[in-house]
PDB file of C-alpha atoms in Angstrom:
ATOM      1  CA  MET F   1     -36.041  30.917 -36.465  1.00 47.00           C
ATOM      2  CA  PHE F   2     -38.306  31.985 -34.022  1.00 48.00           C
ATOM      3  CA  LEU F   3     -39.079  29.848 -31.018  1.00 46.00           C
ATOM      4  CA  ASN F   4     -42.148  29.963 -29.213  1.00 47.00           C
ATOM      5  CA  PRO F   5     -41.609  31.449 -25.812  1.00 49.00           C
ATOM      6  CA  CYS F   6     -42.729  28.281 -24.018  1.00 41.00           C
ATOM      7  CA  LEU F   7     -40.584  26.390 -25.701  1.00 38.00           C
ATOM      8  CA  ARG F   8     -37.476  29.233 -25.220  1.00 45.00           C
ATOM      9  CA  ASN F   9     -37.929  29.060 -21.480  1.00 46.00           C
ATOM     10  CA  ILE F  10     -37.434  25.124 -21.486  1.00 43.00           C
ATOM     11  CA  VAL F  11     -34.398  25.040 -23.872  1.00 40.00           C
ATOM     12  CA  ARG F  12     -33.088  28.005 -21.532  1.00 48.00           C
ATOM     13  CA  GLN F  13     -33.694  25.692 -18.262  1.00 46.00           C
ATOM     14  CA  GLN F  14     -31.993  22.865 -20.101  1.00 45.00           C
ATOM     15  CA  HIS F  15     -29.020  24.411 -20.606  1.00 43.00           C
ATOM     16  CA  LYS F  16     -28.976  25.998 -17.546  1.00 45.00           C
ATOM     17  CA  LEU F  17     -29.168  22.246 -16.140  1.00 37.00           C
ATOM     18  CA  LEU F  18     -26.902  20.920 -18.579  1.00 39.00           C
ATOM     19  CA  ALA F  19     -24.482  23.745 -17.469  1.00 42.00           C
ATOM     20  CA  LEU F  20     -25.040  23.021 -13.665  1.00 38.00           C
ATOM     21  CA  PHE F  21     -24.235  19.088 -14.148  1.00 41.00           C
ATOM     22  CA  LEU F  22     -21.479  19.565 -15.900  1.00 38.00           C
ATOM     23  CA  SER F  23     -19.848  22.085 -13.416  1.00 43.00           C
ATOM     24  CA  LEU F  24     -20.944  19.708 -10.732  1.00 40.00           C
ATOM     25  CA  ALA F  25     -19.077  16.967 -12.499  1.00 41.00           C
ATOM     26  CA  ILE F  26     -15.924  18.424 -13.062  1.00 40.00           C
ATOM     27  CA  ALA F  27     -15.821  20.059  -9.465  1.00 41.00           C
ATOM     28  CA  VAL F  28     -16.515  16.466  -8.224  1.00 41.00           C
ATOM     29  CA  THR F  29     -13.726  15.467 -10.523  1.00 42.00           C
ATOM     30  CA  TRP F  30     -10.943  17.535  -9.980  1.00 44.00           C
ATOM     31  CA  SER F  31     -11.477  18.548  -6.418  1.00 39.00           C
ATOM     32  CA  PRO F  32      -8.865  18.510  -4.215  1.00 44.00           C
ATOM     33  CA  TYR F  33     -11.200  16.567  -1.366  1.00 41.00           C
ATOM     34  CA  ALA F  34     -12.629  14.109  -4.067  1.00 47.00           C
ATOM     35  CA  ASP F  35     -10.434  11.289  -2.594  1.00 51.00           C
ATOM     36  CA  SER F  36     -10.137  12.857   0.613  1.00 68.00           C
ATOM     37  CA  SER F  37     -11.083   9.696   2.316  1.00 92.00           C
ATOM     38  CA  PRO F  38      -8.672   6.835   2.166  1.00 97.00           C
ATOM     39  CA  ARG F  39      -9.245   3.121   1.265  1.00 97.00           C
ATOM     40  CA  PRO F  40      -9.272   0.993   3.765  1.00 97.00           C
ATOM     41  CA  LEU F  41      -6.764  -1.644   2.714  1.00 98.00           C
ATOM     42  CA  GLY F  42      -6.497  -5.130   4.167  1.00 97.00           C
ATOM     43  CA  TRP F  43      -3.330  -7.234   3.468  1.00 98.00           C
ATOM     44  CA  ASP F  44      -4.890  -9.789   1.692  1.00 97.00           C
ATOM     45  CA  GLU F  45      -5.648  -6.753  -1.190  1.00 98.00           C
ATOM     46  CA  LEU F  46      -2.394  -6.284  -1.634  1.00 98.00           C
ATOM     47  CA  VAL F  47      -1.684  -9.894  -3.148  1.00 98.00           C
ATOM     48  CA  PRO F  48      -3.279 -10.707  -6.822  1.00 97.00           C
ATOM     49  CA  LEU F  49      -5.978 -13.427  -6.795  1.00 96.00           C
ATOM     50  CA  GLY F  50      -4.414 -16.840  -7.626  1.00 96.00           C
ATOM     51  CA  TRP F  51      -1.000 -15.706  -6.181  1.00 97.00           C
ATOM     52  CA  PRO F  52       0.969 -18.259  -4.545  1.00 95.00           C
ATOM     53  CA  ASP F  53       0.847 -19.780  -8.133  1.00 94.00           C
ATOM     54  CA  ARG F  54       2.885 -22.870  -7.334  1.00 94.00           C
ATOM     55  CA  ASP F  55       5.374 -24.478  -4.660  1.00 94.00           C
ATOM     56  CA  PRO F  56       8.869 -22.572  -5.485  1.00 94.00           C
ATOM     57  CA  LEU F  57      10.395 -25.963  -3.696  1.00 93.00           C
ATOM     58  CA  ASP F  58       8.484 -28.393  -5.765  1.00 91.00           C
ATOM     59  CA  GLY F  59       6.932 -30.052  -2.545  1.00 91.00           C
ATOM     60  CA  GLN F  60      10.538 -30.717  -1.314  1.00 90.00           C
ATOM     61  CA  ASP F  61      10.756 -31.565   2.360  1.00 88.00           C
ATOM     62  CA  ILE F  62      13.509 -29.325   4.068  1.00 87.00           C
ATOM     63  CA  SER F  63      12.634 -30.620   7.592  1.00 88.00           C
ATOM     64  CA  SER F  64      16.045 -32.591   8.070  1.00 92.00           C
ATOM     65  CA  LEU F  65      17.915 -30.529   5.897  1.00 91.00           C
ATOM     66  CA  ASN F  66      20.988 -28.361   8.467  1.00 92.00           C
ATOM     67  CA  ASP F  67      21.236 -24.296   7.896  1.00 88.00           C
ATOM     68  CA  GLU F  68      24.987 -25.170   6.974  1.00 93.00           C
ATOM     69  CA  ASP F  69      23.980 -27.946   3.502  1.00 94.00           C
ATOM     70  CA  PRO F  70      24.309 -26.504   0.634  1.00 95.00           C
ATOM     71  CA  GLU F  71      21.402 -28.021  -0.585  1.00 94.00           C
ATOM     72  CA  ALA F  72      19.501 -25.970   2.204  1.00 92.00           C
ATOM     73  CA  GLN F  73      21.065 -22.877   1.030  1.00 93.00           C
ATOM     74  CA  ARG F  74      19.760 -23.386  -2.229  1.00 94.00           C
ATOM     75  CA  LEU F  75      16.645 -24.364  -1.664  1.00 93.00           C
ATOM     76  CA  PHE F  76      16.622 -21.071   0.769  1.00 91.00           C
ATOM     77  CA  GLN F  77      17.598 -18.940  -2.381  1.00 94.00           C
ATOM     78  CA  VAL F  78      14.925 -20.293  -4.370  1.00 94.00           C
ATOM     79  CA  LEU F  79      12.392 -19.490  -2.021  1.00 93.00           C
ATOM     80  CA  ARG F  80      13.796 -16.360  -1.152  1.00 93.00           C
ATOM     81  CA  GLU F  81      13.807 -15.070  -5.065  1.00 95.00           C
ATOM     82  CA  TYR F  82      10.478 -16.786  -5.568  1.00 96.00           C
ATOM     83  CA  LEU F  83       8.685 -14.390  -2.388  1.00 96.00           C
ATOM     84  CA  ASP F  84      11.070 -11.428  -3.465  1.00 96.00           C
ATOM     85  CA  ASN F  85       9.430 -11.468  -6.630  1.00 97.00           C
ATOM     86  CA  ALA F  86       6.512 -11.555  -5.769  1.00 97.00           C
ATOM     87  CA  PRO F  87       3.582  -9.552  -7.975  1.00 98.00           C
ATOM     88  CA  VAL F  88       1.699  -7.141  -7.370  1.00 98.00           C
ATOM     89  CA  VAL F  89      -1.824  -5.635  -7.638  1.00 98.00           C
ATOM     90  CA  GLU F  90      -1.250  -2.397 -10.381  1.00 98.00           C
ATOM     91  CA  THR F  91      -4.529  -0.908 -10.045  1.00 98.00           C
ATOM     92  CA  LEU F  92      -3.824   0.388  -5.757  1.00 98.00           C
ATOM     93  CA  HIS F  93      -1.109   2.331  -7.514  1.00 98.00           C
ATOM     94  CA  GLY F  94      -1.792   6.175  -6.626  1.00 97.00           C
ATOM     95  CA  GLN F  95      -4.136   5.232  -4.365  1.00 97.00           C
ATOM     96  CA  THR F  96      -4.510   7.232  -1.089  1.00 97.00           C
ATOM     97  CA  VAL F  97      -4.982   4.404   1.281  1.00 98.00           C
ATOM     98  CA  GLU F  98      -4.884   3.197   5.539  1.00 98.00           C
ATOM     99  CA  ILE F  99      -3.689  -0.024   6.437  1.00 98.00           C
ATOM    100  CA  PRO F 100      -2.693  -1.117   9.921  1.00 97.00           C
ATOM    101  CA  GLY F 101       0.365  -2.947  10.404  1.00 97.00           C
ATOM    102  CA  TYR F 102       3.745  -3.181  12.374  1.00 95.00           C
ATOM    103  CA  VAL F 103       6.970  -0.859  11.926  1.00 93.00           C
ATOM    104  CA  VAL F 104      10.260  -2.407  11.262  1.00 92.00           C
ATOM    105  CA  PRO F 105      12.485   1.167  11.449  1.00 91.00           C
ATOM    106  CA  LEU F 106      14.814   1.701   9.012  1.00 92.00           C
ATOM    107  CA  ARG F 107      15.856   5.569   9.168  1.00 90.00           C
ATOM    108  CA  PHE F 108      15.606   7.816  11.733  1.00 86.00           C
ATOM    109  CA  LYS F 109      16.099  11.587  12.205  1.00 84.00           C
ATOM    110  CA  ALA F 110      19.425  12.479  12.846  1.00 86.00           C
ATOM    111  CA  GLY F 111      20.434  12.593  16.186  1.00 84.00           C
ATOM    112  CA  THR F 112      16.447  11.513  17.503  1.00 80.00           C
ATOM    113  CA  ARG F 113      14.642   8.327  18.102  1.00 78.00           C
ATOM    114  CA  GLU F 114      11.637   9.905  15.373  1.00 83.00           C
ATOM    115  CA  VAL F 115      11.227   7.750  12.608  1.00 88.00           C
ATOM    116  CA  GLN F 116      11.985   8.515   9.170  1.00 90.00           C
ATOM    117  CA  GLU F 117      11.516   5.213   6.939  1.00 94.00           C
ATOM    118  CA  PHE F 118       9.995   1.889   8.129  1.00 95.00           C
ATOM    119  CA  LEU F 119       8.942  -1.412   6.739  1.00 95.00           C
ATOM    120  CA  LEU F 120       5.313  -2.255   7.204  1.00 97.00           C
ATOM    121  CA  VAL F 121       4.539  -5.685   7.702  1.00 96.00           C
ATOM    122  CA  PRO F 122       1.356  -7.457   8.389  1.00 95.00           C
ATOM    123  CA  PHE F 123       2.597  -9.329  12.102  1.00 93.00           C
ATOM    124  CA  TYR F 124       4.932  -8.152  14.244  1.00 90.00           C
ATOM    125  CA  GLY F 125       8.318  -9.787  13.980  1.00 83.00           C
ATOM    126  CA  ALA F 126       8.398 -10.245  10.681  1.00 84.00           C
ATOM    127  CA  CYS F 127      11.311  -9.327   8.993  1.00 76.00           C
ATOM    128  CA  ILE F 128      13.369 -10.070  12.178  1.00 72.00           C
ATOM    129  CA  HIS F 129      12.662 -13.626  11.292  1.00 67.00           C
ATOM    130  CA  VAL F 130      14.029 -15.519   8.121  1.00 65.00           C
ATOM    131  CA  PRO F 131      12.448 -15.855   6.069  1.00 78.00           C
ATOM    132  CA  PRO F 132      11.026 -12.426   5.795  1.00 89.00           C
ATOM    133  CA  PRO F 133       7.561 -12.022   3.986  1.00 94.00           C
ATOM    134  CA  ALA F 134       6.764 -12.073   0.944  1.00 96.00           C
ATOM    135  CA  SER F 135       7.470  -8.846  -1.065  1.00 97.00           C
ATOM    136  CA  ASN F 136       3.977  -8.203  -1.691  1.00 98.00           C
ATOM    137  CA  GLN F 137       3.420  -7.830   1.775  1.00 97.00           C
ATOM    138  CA  ILE F 138       5.928  -5.562   2.523  1.00 97.00           C
ATOM    139  CA  VAL F 139       5.326  -1.314   2.440  1.00 98.00           C
ATOM    140  CA  LEU F 140       8.445   0.794   2.612  1.00 98.00           C
ATOM    141  CA  VAL F 141       6.976   3.936   3.984  1.00 97.00           C
ATOM    142  CA  ASP F 142       7.996   7.399   3.695  1.00 96.00           C
ATOM    143  CA  ALA F 143       7.331   9.043   7.102  1.00 94.00           C
ATOM    144  CA  SER F 144       8.970  12.234   6.791  1.00 91.00           C
ATOM    145  CA  ASN F 145       6.660  14.102   6.065  1.00 87.00           C
ATOM    146  CA  SER F 146       4.020  12.994   8.592  1.00 84.00           C
ATOM    147  CA  GLN F 147       2.346  13.142  11.458  1.00 73.00           C
ATOM    148  CA  VAL F 148       4.218  10.198  13.335  1.00 80.00           C
ATOM    149  CA  ARG F 149       2.547   9.038  16.406  1.00 74.00           C
ATOM    150  CA  LEU F 150       4.512   5.849  16.910  1.00 78.00           C
ATOM    151  CA  PRO F 151       3.486   3.417  20.251  1.00 77.00           C
ATOM    152  CA  ASP F 152       5.636   3.057  23.166  1.00 76.00           C
ATOM    153  CA  ASN F 153       5.511  -0.424  22.850  1.00 81.00           C
ATOM    154  CA  PRO F 154       6.964  -1.745  19.387  1.00 77.00           C
ATOM    155  CA  ASP F 155       4.706  -5.016  19.213  1.00 86.00           C
ATOM    156  CA  GLU F 156       1.735  -3.004  19.110  1.00 93.00           C
ATOM    157  CA  PRO F 157      -0.090  -1.886  15.094  1.00 95.00           C
ATOM    158  CA  VAL F 158      -0.176   1.616  13.795  1.00 95.00           C
ATOM    159  CA  ARG F 159      -2.826   2.516  11.219  1.00 96.00           C
ATOM    160  CA  VAL F 160      -0.527   4.560   8.007  1.00 96.00           C
ATOM    161  CA  VAL F 161      -2.383   6.757   5.861  1.00 96.00           C
ATOM    162  CA  GLY F 162      -1.031   7.945   2.590  1.00 97.00           C
ATOM    163  CA  LYS F 163      -0.562   7.521  -1.088  1.00 97.00           C
ATOM    164  CA  LEU F 164       0.576   4.083  -2.263  1.00 98.00           C
ATOM    165  CA  ARG F 165       3.022   3.268  -5.175  1.00 98.00           C
ATOM    166  CA  ILE F 166       3.998   0.228  -6.426  1.00 98.00           C
ATOM    167  CA  ASP F 167       7.600   0.724  -6.441  1.00 97.00           C
ATOM    168  CA  ARG F 168      10.333  -2.127  -5.860  1.00 97.00           C
ATOM    169  CA  SER F 169      12.863  -1.700  -3.128  1.00 96.00           C
ATOM    170  CA  GLU F 170      15.864  -3.749  -1.660  1.00 95.00           C
ATOM    171  CA  SER F 171      16.849  -3.409   2.254  1.00 91.00           C
ATOM    172  CA  GLU F 172      18.837  -4.644   4.013  1.00 88.00           C
ATOM    173  CA  LEU F 173      15.812  -6.325   5.901  1.00 91.00           C
ATOM    174  CA  ALA F 174      13.325  -7.413   3.338  1.00 94.00           C
ATOM    175  CA  VAL F 175      12.253  -6.425  -0.367  1.00 97.00           C
ATOM    176  CA  SER F 176       9.277  -4.544  -0.577  1.00 97.00           C
ATOM    177  CA  SER F 177       7.085  -4.261  -3.643  1.00 98.00           C
ATOM    178  CA  TYR F 178       4.923  -1.193  -2.728  1.00 98.00           C
ATOM    179  CA  GLN F 179       5.997   2.511  -1.008  1.00 98.00           C
ATOM    180  CA  LEU F 180       3.707   4.758   0.822  1.00 98.00           C
ATOM    181  CA  SER F 181       4.395   8.364   1.573  1.00 97.00           C
ATOM    182  CA  ALA F 182       2.477   8.591   5.023  1.00 96.00           C
ATOM    183  CA  THR F 183       0.284  11.727   5.643  1.00 95.00           C
ATOM    184  CA  VAL F 184      -0.786  10.194   9.237  1.00 94.00           C
ATOM    185  CA  VAL F 185       0.894   7.233  11.512  1.00 94.00           C
ATOM    186  CA  SER F 186      -0.920   6.622  14.462  1.00 92.00           C
ATOM    187  CA  ALA F 187      -1.963   3.964  16.835  1.00 91.00           C
ATOM    188  CA  TYR F 188      -4.128   1.037  15.775  1.00 92.00           C
ATOM    189  CA  LYS F 189      -7.024   0.704  17.507  1.00 85.00           C
ATOM    190  CA  ASN F 190      -9.817  -1.674  15.897  1.00 74.00           C
TER     191      ASN F 190
END
């Protein structure tokens, strides 16, 4: 079948345009730079809509209970279980994010004060006071392969950039629902 030369040129141009669009789509989709800018993430975005979904203490007034009271200890366990099993936002898994927060050191490079692993929390003093935040408000950060520049003052926030995963982890201080492999840890400037 023979096409008229004008139609043949139009078909060739359409094929060239289609090939160009396909190669651009593949380059953008598969490029290592396609997702190079991290998604700014706020702490509220780590919590699914609708949570907390109930009062884990069923409205009980615990203000008159002594810390040593068995009922206070039982209620604290109920609260702790609820907070330690907080739900996560599944769509965040695998995303490269940027999140500000405060550092609670867990592990240092041997013989140094260089932080290798820490909990990132939304406010200063979290995990030091009882109870720690809900597990969906604590991120375990592996900073061993990152550029770490922690502020001199521990009550100053940091900015952490890296790949976020949903992965529950327990430490002596708290339970975290998220883990982040940091590429950058630096002072946070808002």
